[in-house]
Coordinates of C-alpha atoms and ligand atoms in Angstrom, one line a residue:
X1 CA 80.6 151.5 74.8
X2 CA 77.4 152.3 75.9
X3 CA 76.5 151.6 79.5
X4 CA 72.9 151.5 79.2
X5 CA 71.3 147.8 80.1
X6 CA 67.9 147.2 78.7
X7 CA 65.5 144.8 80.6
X8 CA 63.4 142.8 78.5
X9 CA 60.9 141.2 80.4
X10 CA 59.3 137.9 79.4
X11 CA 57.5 136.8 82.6
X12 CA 53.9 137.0 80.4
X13 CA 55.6 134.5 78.1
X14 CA 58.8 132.4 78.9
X15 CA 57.6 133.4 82.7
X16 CA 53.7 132.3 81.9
X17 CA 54.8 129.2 80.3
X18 CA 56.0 127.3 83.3
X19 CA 53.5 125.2 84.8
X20 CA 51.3 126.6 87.0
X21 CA 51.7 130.4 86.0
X22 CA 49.1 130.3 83.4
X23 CA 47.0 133.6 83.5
X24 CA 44.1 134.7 81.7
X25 CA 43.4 137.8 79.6
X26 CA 42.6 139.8 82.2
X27 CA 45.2 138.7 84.6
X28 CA 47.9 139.2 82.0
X29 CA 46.6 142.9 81.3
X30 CA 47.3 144.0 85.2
X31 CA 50.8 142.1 85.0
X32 CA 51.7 144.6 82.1
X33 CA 50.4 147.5 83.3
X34 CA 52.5 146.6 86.5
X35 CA 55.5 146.3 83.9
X36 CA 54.9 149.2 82.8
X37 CA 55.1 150.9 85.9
X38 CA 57.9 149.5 86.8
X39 CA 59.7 151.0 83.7
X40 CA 61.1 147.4 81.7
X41 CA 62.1 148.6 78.1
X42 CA 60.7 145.4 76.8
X43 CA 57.3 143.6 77.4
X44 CA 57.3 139.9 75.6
X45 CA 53.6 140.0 75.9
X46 CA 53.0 136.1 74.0
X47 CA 54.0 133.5 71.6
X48 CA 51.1 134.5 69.0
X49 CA 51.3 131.3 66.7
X50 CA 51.0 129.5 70.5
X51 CA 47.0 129.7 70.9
X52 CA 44.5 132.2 70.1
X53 CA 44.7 133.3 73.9
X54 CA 48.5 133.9 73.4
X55 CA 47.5 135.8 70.2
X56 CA 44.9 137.8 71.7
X57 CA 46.7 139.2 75.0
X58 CA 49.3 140.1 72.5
X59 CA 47.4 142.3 70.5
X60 CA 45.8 143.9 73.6
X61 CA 48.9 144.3 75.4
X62 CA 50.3 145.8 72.2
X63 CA 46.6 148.1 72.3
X64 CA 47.0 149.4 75.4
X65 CA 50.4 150.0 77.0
X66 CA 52.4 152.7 75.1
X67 CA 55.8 153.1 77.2
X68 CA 57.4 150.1 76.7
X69 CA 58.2 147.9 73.5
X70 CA 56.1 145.4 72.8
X71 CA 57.9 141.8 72.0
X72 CA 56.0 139.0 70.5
X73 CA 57.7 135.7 69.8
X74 CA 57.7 133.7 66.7
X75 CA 59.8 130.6 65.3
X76 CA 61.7 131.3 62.2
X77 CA 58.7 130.4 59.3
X78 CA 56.5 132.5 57.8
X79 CA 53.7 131.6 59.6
X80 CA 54.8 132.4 62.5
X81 CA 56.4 135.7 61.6
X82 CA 52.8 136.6 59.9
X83 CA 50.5 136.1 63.2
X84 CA 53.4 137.2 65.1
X85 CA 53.0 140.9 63.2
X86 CA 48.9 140.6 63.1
X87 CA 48.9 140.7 66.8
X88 CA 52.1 143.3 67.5
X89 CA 51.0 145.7 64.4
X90 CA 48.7 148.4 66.9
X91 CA 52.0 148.4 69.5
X92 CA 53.6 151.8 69.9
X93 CA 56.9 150.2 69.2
X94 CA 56.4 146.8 68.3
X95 CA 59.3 143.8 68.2
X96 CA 59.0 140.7 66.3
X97 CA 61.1 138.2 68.4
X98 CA 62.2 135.2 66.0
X99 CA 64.3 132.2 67.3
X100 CA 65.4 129.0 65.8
X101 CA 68.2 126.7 67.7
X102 CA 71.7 126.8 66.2
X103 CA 72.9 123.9 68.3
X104 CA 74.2 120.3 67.2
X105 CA 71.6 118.3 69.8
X106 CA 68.7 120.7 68.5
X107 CA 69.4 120.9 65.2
X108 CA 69.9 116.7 65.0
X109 CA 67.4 115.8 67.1
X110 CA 64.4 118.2 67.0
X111 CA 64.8 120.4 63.7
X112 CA 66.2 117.5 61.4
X113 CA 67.9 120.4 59.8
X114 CA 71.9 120.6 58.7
X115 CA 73.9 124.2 59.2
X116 CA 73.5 125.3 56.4
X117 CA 70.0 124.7 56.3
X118 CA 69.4 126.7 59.2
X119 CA 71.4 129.4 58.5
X120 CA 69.9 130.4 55.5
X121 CA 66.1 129.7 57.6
X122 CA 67.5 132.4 59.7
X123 CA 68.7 135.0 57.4
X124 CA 65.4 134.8 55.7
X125 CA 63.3 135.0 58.9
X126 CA 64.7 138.0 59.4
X127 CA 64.4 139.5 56.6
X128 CA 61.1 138.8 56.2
X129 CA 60.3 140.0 59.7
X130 CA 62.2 143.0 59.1
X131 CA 59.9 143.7 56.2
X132 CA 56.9 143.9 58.4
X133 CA 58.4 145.4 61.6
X134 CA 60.7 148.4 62.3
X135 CA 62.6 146.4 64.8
X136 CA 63.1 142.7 64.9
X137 CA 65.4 140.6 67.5
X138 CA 66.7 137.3 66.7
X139 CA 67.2 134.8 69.3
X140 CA 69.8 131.3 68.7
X141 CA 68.3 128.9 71.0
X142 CA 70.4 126.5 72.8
X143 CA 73.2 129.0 72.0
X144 CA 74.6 127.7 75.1
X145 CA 75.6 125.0 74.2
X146 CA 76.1 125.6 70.5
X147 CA 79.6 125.1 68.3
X148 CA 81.2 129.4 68.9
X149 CA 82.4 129.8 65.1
X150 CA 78.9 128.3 63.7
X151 CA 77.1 130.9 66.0
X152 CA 78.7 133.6 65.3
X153 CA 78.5 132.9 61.9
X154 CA 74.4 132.8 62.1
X155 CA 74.7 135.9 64.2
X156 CA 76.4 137.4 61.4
X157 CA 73.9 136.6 59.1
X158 CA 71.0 137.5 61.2
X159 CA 72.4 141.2 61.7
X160 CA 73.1 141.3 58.0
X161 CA 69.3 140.5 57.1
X162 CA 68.5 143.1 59.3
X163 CA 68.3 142.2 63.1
X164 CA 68.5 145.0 65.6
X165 CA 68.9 142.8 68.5
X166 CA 71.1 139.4 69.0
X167 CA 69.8 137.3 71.6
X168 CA 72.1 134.4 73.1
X169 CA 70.1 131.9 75.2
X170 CA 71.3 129.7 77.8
X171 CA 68.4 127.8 77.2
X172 CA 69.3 125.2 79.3
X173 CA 71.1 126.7 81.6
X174 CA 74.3 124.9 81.3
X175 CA 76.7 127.4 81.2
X176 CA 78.8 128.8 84.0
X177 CA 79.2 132.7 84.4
X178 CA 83.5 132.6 83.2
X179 CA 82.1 130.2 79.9
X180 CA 79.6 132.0 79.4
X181 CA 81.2 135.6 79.6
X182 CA 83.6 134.3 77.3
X183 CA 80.9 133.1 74.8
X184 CA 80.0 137.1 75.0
X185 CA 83.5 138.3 74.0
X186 CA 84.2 136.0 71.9
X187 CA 81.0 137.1 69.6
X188 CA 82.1 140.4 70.2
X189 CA 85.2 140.0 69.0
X190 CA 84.5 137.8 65.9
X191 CA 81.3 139.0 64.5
X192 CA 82.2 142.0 62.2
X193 CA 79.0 143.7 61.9
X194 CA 78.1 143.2 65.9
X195 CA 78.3 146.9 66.7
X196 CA 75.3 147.2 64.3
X197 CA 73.0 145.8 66.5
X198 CA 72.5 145.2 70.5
X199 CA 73.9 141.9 72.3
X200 CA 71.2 140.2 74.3
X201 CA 71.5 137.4 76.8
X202 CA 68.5 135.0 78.4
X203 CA 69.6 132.6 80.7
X204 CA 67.6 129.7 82.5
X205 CA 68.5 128.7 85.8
X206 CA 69.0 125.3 85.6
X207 CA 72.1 125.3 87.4
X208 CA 71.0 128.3 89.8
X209 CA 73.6 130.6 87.6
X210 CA 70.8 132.7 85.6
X211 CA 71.7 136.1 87.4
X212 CA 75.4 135.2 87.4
X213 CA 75.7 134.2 83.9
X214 CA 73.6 137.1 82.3
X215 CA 75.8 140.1 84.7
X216 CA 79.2 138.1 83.7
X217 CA 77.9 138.2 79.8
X218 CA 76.9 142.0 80.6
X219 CA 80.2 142.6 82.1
X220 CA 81.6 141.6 78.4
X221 CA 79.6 143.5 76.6
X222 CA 76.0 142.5 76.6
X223 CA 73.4 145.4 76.6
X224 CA 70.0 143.7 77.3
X225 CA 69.0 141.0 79.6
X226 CA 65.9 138.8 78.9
X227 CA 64.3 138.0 82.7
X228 CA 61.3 136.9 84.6
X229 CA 60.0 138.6 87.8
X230 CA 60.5 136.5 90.9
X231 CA 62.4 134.6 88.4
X232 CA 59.3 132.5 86.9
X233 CA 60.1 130.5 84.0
X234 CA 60.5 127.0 82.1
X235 CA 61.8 124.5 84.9
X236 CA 63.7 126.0 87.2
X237 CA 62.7 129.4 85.5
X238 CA 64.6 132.0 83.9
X239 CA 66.8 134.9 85.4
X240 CA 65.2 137.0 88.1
X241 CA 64.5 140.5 87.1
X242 CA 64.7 142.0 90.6
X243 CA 68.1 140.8 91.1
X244 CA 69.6 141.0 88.4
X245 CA 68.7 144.8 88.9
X246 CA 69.1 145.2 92.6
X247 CA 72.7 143.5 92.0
X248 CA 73.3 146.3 89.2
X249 CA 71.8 149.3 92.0
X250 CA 73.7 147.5 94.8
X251 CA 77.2 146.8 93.3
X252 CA 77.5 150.2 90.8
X253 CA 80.8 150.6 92.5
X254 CA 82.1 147.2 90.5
X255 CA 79.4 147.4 87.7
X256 CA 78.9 150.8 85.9
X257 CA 76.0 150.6 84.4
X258 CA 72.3 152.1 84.3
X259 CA 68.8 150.3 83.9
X260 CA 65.5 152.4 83.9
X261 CA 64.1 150.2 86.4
X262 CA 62.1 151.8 88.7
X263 CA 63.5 150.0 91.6
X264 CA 60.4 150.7 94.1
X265 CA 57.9 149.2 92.1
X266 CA 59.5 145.6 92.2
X267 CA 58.0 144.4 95.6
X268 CA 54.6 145.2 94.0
X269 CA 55.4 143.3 90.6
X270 CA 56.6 140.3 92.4
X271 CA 53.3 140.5 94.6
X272 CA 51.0 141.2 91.9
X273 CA 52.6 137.9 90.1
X274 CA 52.4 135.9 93.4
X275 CA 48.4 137.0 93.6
X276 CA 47.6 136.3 90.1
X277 CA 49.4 132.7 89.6
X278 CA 49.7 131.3 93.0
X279 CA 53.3 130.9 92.7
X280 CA 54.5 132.0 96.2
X281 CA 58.5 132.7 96.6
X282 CA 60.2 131.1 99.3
X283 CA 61.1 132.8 102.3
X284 CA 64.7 133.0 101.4
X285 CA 64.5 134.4 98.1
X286 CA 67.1 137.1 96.8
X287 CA 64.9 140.5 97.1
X288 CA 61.5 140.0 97.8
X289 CA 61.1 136.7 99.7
X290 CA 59.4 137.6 103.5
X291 CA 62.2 137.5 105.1
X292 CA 64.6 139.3 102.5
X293 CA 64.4 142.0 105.0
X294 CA 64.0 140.2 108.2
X295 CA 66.5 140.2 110.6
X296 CA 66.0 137.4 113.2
X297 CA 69.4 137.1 115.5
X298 CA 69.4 139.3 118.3
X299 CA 73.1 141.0 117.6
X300 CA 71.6 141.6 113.8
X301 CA 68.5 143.3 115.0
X302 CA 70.6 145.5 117.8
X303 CA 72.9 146.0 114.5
X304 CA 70.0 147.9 112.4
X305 CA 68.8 149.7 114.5
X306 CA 72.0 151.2 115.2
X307 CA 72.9 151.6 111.7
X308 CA 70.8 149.5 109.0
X309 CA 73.8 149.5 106.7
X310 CA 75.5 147.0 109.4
X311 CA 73.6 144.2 107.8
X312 CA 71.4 145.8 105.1
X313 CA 73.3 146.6 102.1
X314 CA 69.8 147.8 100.4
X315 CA 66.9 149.5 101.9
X316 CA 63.3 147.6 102.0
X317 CA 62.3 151.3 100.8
X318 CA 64.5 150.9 98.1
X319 CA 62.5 147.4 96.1
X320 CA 58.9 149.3 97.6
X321 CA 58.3 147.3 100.4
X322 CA 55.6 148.4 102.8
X323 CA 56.8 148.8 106.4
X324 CA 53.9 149.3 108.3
X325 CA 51.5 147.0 109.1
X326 CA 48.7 148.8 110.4
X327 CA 46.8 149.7 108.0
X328 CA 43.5 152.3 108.6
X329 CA 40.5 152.7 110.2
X330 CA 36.9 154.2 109.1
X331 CA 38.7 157.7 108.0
X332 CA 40.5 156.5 105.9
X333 CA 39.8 157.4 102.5
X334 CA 39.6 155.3 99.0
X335 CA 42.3 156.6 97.7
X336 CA 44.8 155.4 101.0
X337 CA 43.2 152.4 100.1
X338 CA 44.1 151.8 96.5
X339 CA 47.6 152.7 97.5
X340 CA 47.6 150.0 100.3
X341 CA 46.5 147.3 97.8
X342 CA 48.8 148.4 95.3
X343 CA 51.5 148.1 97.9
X344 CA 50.1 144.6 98.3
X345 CA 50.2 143.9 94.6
X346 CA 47.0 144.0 93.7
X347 CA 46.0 146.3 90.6
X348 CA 41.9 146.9 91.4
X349 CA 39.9 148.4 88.6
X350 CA 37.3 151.5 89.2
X351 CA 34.6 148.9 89.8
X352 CA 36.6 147.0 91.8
X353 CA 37.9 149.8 94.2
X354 CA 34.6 150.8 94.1
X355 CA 33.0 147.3 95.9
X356 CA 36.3 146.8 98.2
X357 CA 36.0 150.2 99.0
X358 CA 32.0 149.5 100.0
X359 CA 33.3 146.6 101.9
X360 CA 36.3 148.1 103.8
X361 CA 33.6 151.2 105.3
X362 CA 31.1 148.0 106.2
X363 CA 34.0 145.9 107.8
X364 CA 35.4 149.5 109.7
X365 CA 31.7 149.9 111.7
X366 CA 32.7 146.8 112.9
X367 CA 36.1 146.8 113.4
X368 CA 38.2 149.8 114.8
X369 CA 42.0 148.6 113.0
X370 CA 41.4 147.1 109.5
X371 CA 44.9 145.1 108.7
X372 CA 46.9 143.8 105.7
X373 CA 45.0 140.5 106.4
X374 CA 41.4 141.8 106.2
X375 CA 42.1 143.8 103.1
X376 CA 42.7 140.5 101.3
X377 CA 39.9 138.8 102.9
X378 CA 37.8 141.7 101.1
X379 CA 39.8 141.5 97.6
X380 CA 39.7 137.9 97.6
X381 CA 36.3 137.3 98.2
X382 CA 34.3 139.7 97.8
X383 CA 35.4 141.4 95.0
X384 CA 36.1 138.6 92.5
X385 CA 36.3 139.1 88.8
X386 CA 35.3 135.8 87.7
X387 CA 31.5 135.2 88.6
X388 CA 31.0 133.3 91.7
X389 CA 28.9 130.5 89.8
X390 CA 28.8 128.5 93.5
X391 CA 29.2 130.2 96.5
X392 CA 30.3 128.3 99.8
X393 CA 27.4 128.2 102.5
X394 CA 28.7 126.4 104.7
X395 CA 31.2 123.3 105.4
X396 CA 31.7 121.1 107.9
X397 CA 34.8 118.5 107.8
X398 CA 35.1 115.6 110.7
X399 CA 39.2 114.8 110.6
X400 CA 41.7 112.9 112.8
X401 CA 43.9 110.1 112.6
X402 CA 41.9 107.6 114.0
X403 CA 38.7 108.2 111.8
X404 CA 38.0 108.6 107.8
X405 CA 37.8 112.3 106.7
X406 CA 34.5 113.2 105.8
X407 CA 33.0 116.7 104.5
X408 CA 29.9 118.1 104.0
X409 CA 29.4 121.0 102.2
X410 CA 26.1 123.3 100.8
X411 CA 26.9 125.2 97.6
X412 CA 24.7 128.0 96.3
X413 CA 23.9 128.4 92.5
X414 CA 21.9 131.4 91.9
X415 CA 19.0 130.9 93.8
X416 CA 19.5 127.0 94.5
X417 CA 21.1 125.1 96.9
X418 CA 23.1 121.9 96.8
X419 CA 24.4 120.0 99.6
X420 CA 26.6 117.1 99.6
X421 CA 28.9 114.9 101.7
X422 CA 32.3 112.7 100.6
X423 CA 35.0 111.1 102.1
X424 CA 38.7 111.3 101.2
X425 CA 42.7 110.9 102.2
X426 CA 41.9 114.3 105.0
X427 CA 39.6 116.7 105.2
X428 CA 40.4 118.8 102.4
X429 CA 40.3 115.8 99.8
X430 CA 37.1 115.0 101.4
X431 CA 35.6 119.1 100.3
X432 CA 36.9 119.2 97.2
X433 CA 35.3 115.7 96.4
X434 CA 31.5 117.4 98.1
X435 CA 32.4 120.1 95.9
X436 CA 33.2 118.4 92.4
X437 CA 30.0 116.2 93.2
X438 CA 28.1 119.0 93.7
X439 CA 29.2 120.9 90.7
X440 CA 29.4 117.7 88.8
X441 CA 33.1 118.5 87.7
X442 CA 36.1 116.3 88.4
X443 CA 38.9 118.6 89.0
X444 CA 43.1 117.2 89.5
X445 CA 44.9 119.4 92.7
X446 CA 48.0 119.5 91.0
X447 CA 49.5 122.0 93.8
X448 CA 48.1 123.0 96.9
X449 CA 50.1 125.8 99.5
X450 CA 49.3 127.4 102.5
X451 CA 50.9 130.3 103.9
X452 CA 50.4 131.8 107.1
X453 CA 50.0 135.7 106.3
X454 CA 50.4 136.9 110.1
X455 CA 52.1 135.6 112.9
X456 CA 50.4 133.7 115.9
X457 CA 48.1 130.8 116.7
X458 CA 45.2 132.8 115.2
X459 CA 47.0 133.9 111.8
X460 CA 45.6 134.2 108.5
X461 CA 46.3 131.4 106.5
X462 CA 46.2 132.1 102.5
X463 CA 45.8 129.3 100.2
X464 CA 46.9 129.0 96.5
X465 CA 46.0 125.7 94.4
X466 CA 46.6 124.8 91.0
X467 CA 43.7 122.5 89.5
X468 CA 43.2 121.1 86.7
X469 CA 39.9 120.7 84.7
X470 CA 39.2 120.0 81.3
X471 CA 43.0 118.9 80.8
X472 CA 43.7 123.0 81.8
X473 CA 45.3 124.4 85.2
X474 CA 43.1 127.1 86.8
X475 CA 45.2 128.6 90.3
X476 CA 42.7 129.8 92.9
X477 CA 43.3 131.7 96.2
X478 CA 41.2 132.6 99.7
X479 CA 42.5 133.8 102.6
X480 CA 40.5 133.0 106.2
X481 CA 42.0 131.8 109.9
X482 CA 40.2 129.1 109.0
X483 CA 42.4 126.7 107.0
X484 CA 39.0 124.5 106.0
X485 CA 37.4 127.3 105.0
X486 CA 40.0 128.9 102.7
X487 CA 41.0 125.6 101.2
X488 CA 37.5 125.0 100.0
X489 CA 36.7 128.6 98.5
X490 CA 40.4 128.2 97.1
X491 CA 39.1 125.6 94.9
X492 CA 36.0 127.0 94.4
X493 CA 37.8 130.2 93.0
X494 CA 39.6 127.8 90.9
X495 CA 36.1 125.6 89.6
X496 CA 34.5 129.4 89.4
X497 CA 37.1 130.4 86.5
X498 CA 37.1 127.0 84.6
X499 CA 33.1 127.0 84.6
X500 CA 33.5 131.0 83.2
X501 CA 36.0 129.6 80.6
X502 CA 33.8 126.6 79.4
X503 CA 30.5 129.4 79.3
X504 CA 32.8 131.4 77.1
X505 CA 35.4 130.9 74.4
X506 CA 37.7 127.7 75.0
X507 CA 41.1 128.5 73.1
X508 CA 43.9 125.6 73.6
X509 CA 47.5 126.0 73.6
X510 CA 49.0 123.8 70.5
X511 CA 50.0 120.8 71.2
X512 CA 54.2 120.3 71.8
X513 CA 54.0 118.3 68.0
X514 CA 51.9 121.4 66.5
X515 CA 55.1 123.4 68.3
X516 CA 58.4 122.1 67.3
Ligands
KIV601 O1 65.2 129.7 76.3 C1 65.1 130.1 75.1 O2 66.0 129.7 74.3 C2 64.0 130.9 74.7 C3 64.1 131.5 73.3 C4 62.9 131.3 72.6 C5 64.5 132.9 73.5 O3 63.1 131.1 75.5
ZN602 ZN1 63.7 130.7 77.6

């Protein structure tokens, strides 16, 4: 059998789906060049049918990046299968993704729909995909927890109507990695014509067994595994690309098996992601959390640097993490500055190197060591993509626990100022209130973090918040030692992009009715 494992990554749509990771256009454009880069067979750029946003970054991911497949998803109708194909057709090698649950629960309770019934839905979906698109995958939701003989039967029929790949979701994750496995061999065993197409497994992490359950179903014979960098996804999210591939690099002694990833480009993914949703990993995550690397205990530190393979059983070099700090001084040129901010995630444009690069000689006259820290000072605000409709003049916030929090805060608007003053539960409820009464918006802080990006009393503190305005969630970011001050152009990044979006077009996800 063949021991090549194909990654098919859906962080721009299972991944952008969970609440929070929502990106626009452009945003999703870096993120797949990034995939690119980092060498993932499959892209699932969108759900077309979702919202003309979905359909649109579909078609241009599909435009513009020629080394990787190009998935787009689609339920099993015609409608579906048709937008699905409108938006994949200009794709290098396009893949219509359809789905449809095959599970008692789903098919009682949400589809209204008996075996049979959904059976022959399937067959036809794929054959009608298959008549638009030179490869088409077919994906039994809830498979997971669905009756074994009744999927493989549907599988059967899928592969007959001409699916190239079988996808098996754990869509709840429920399953645990020996039932699971077993759910593998057992289609392997029973479905006659599965050697005609590839096995495929995408697991959610419900249960915190996403990377378990899809290398135990790989161990029996799966040869593609759907996944999320930093593990973004529905709930708890979906399987995390970087380990699942790090534990295939790590452990080829037990698993024998080959993935094109390029390994060194997955601290950069996970940091792009981080920068473009605000979704920040813990510490402690598998990989590429800050302290993945970090040895802390004395006896572990005098252990590395004897030999790092005493408690390092992968290199930082070997996921691309950076290792120095320090980062240049006037000399350096723009393109040692590109490659720092790549290593820091960040995917600038020409005309964006161009102003960070104007910044970064300013800021050296001043300052002899520029570090990580300063560089995202410069890419965070001064060279933002979405215009700066208000700018932040100035703020001043009066705080303590013996007095009402009160801000006061002056806003420019192209040539016009605006100062105003609120109260609120602390100071940074009390800006954000100045700032929507200036702006005259009313925006919901669904999630606010801080995290520190150096060490010390003086660190840089960055600050990510999800807001909602006009019922849709807008992430915005500043870094500054000043937590006040990056809080409030945090949200102003945040009211920036839902102003642009209201001046331009306004497309709406469907609603979950329009969905099911
Ligand atoms: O979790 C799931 O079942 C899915 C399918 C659409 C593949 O995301
Ligand atoms: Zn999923």
């Amino acid at each position: 059998m063949n021991n090549r494992i194909y990654i098919f990554d859906t962080t721009l749509r299972d991944g952008e789906q969970s609440p929070g990771a929502s990106m626009n256009l452009e945003e999703k454009m870096k993120m797949a060049h990034q995939l690119e880069r980092l060498h993932v067979d499959v892209i699932e750029a969108g759900f077309p049918i979702a919202s003309d946003g979905d359909f649109e970054s579909v078609r241009e991911i599909a435009r513009e990046i020629r080394g990787c497949t190009i998935a787009g998803l689609a339920r099993a109708t015609r409608g579906d299968i048709d937008r699905a194909w409108e938006a994949l057709q200009y794709a290098a090698r396009p893949r219509i993704h359809t789905f449809i649950a095959t599970s008692d629960i789903h098919l009682e309770y949400k589809l209204k729909r008996s075996r049979e019934q959904v059976l022959e839905q399937t067959a036809e979906a794929v054959a009608y995909a298959k008549s638009l698109c030179p490869e088409v995958e077919f994906s039994a939701e809830d498979a997971g927890r669905s009756d074994i003989d009744y999927l493989c039967q549907v599988v059967e029929a899928a592969i007959r109507a001409g699916a190239d790949v079988i996808n098996i979701p754990d869509t709840v994750g429920y399953c645990l990695p020996s039932e699971f496995g077993a759910k593998i061999a057992a289609i392997r065993q029973n479905v006659p014509n599965i050697d005609q197409a590839i096995l495929s497994v995408h697991c959610h992490n419900d249960l915190g067994l996403a990377v378990a359950n899809s290398l135990a179903a790989i161990q029996n014979g799966a040869r593609q595994v759907e996944c999320t960098v930093n593990g973004i996804g529905e709930r708890a999210g979906n399987a995390s690309l970087e380990e699942i591939v790090m534990a295939l690099y790590v452990r080829g002694d037990l698993m024998q098996f080959n993935c094109g990833v390029k390994t060194e480009e997955i601290f950069r993914s996970s940091k792009l992601l981080s920068n473009l949703t605000g979704l920040v990993v813990q510490a402690n995550k598998a990989i590429v959390g800050k302290n993945a690397f970090a040895h802390e205990a004395g006896i572990h530190q005098d252990g590395v640097l004897k030999k790092s393979i005493t408690y390092e059983i992968m290199t930082p070099q070997a996921v691309g993490l950076p290792t120095n700090n320090l980062v240049m001084g006037k000399h350096s040129g723009r393109h040692a500055l590109d490659k720092r901010y790549k290593e820091l995630g960040y995917e600038l444009s020409k005309s964006e190197l161009d102003k960070a690069y104007l910044l970064f000689t300013k800021l050296a006259d001043r300052k002899k060591q520029i570090f990580d820290e300063d560089l995202l000072v410069i890419v965070h605000d001064g060279i933002r993509v979405i215009p700066e409709t208000y700018h932040l003049k100035y703020i001043q916030t009066v705080g303590g626990n013996q007095t009402i929090a009160t801000a006061t805060v002056k806003l420019s608007r192209e040539d016009s100022i605006f100062i105003d003053s609120a109260t609120g539960d602390g100071p940074v409820d009390a800006t954000y209130k100045a700032i929507d009464r200036i702006a005259g918006m009313s925006g919901k802080l669904l999630d606010y973090s801080l995290n520190s990006v150096t060490r010390g009393k003086d660190a840089v503190g960055e600050v990510y918040v999800h807001v909602e305005f006009d019922a849709k969630t807008f992430t915005g970011q500043a870094a500054s030692s000043d937590i006040i001050d990056a809080s409030a152009r945090a949200y102003l990044h945040a009211l920036n992009k839902a102003l642009h979006e209201r001046q331009h077009h306004c497309s709406s996800r469907k609603s979950d009715e329009e969905m099911i």
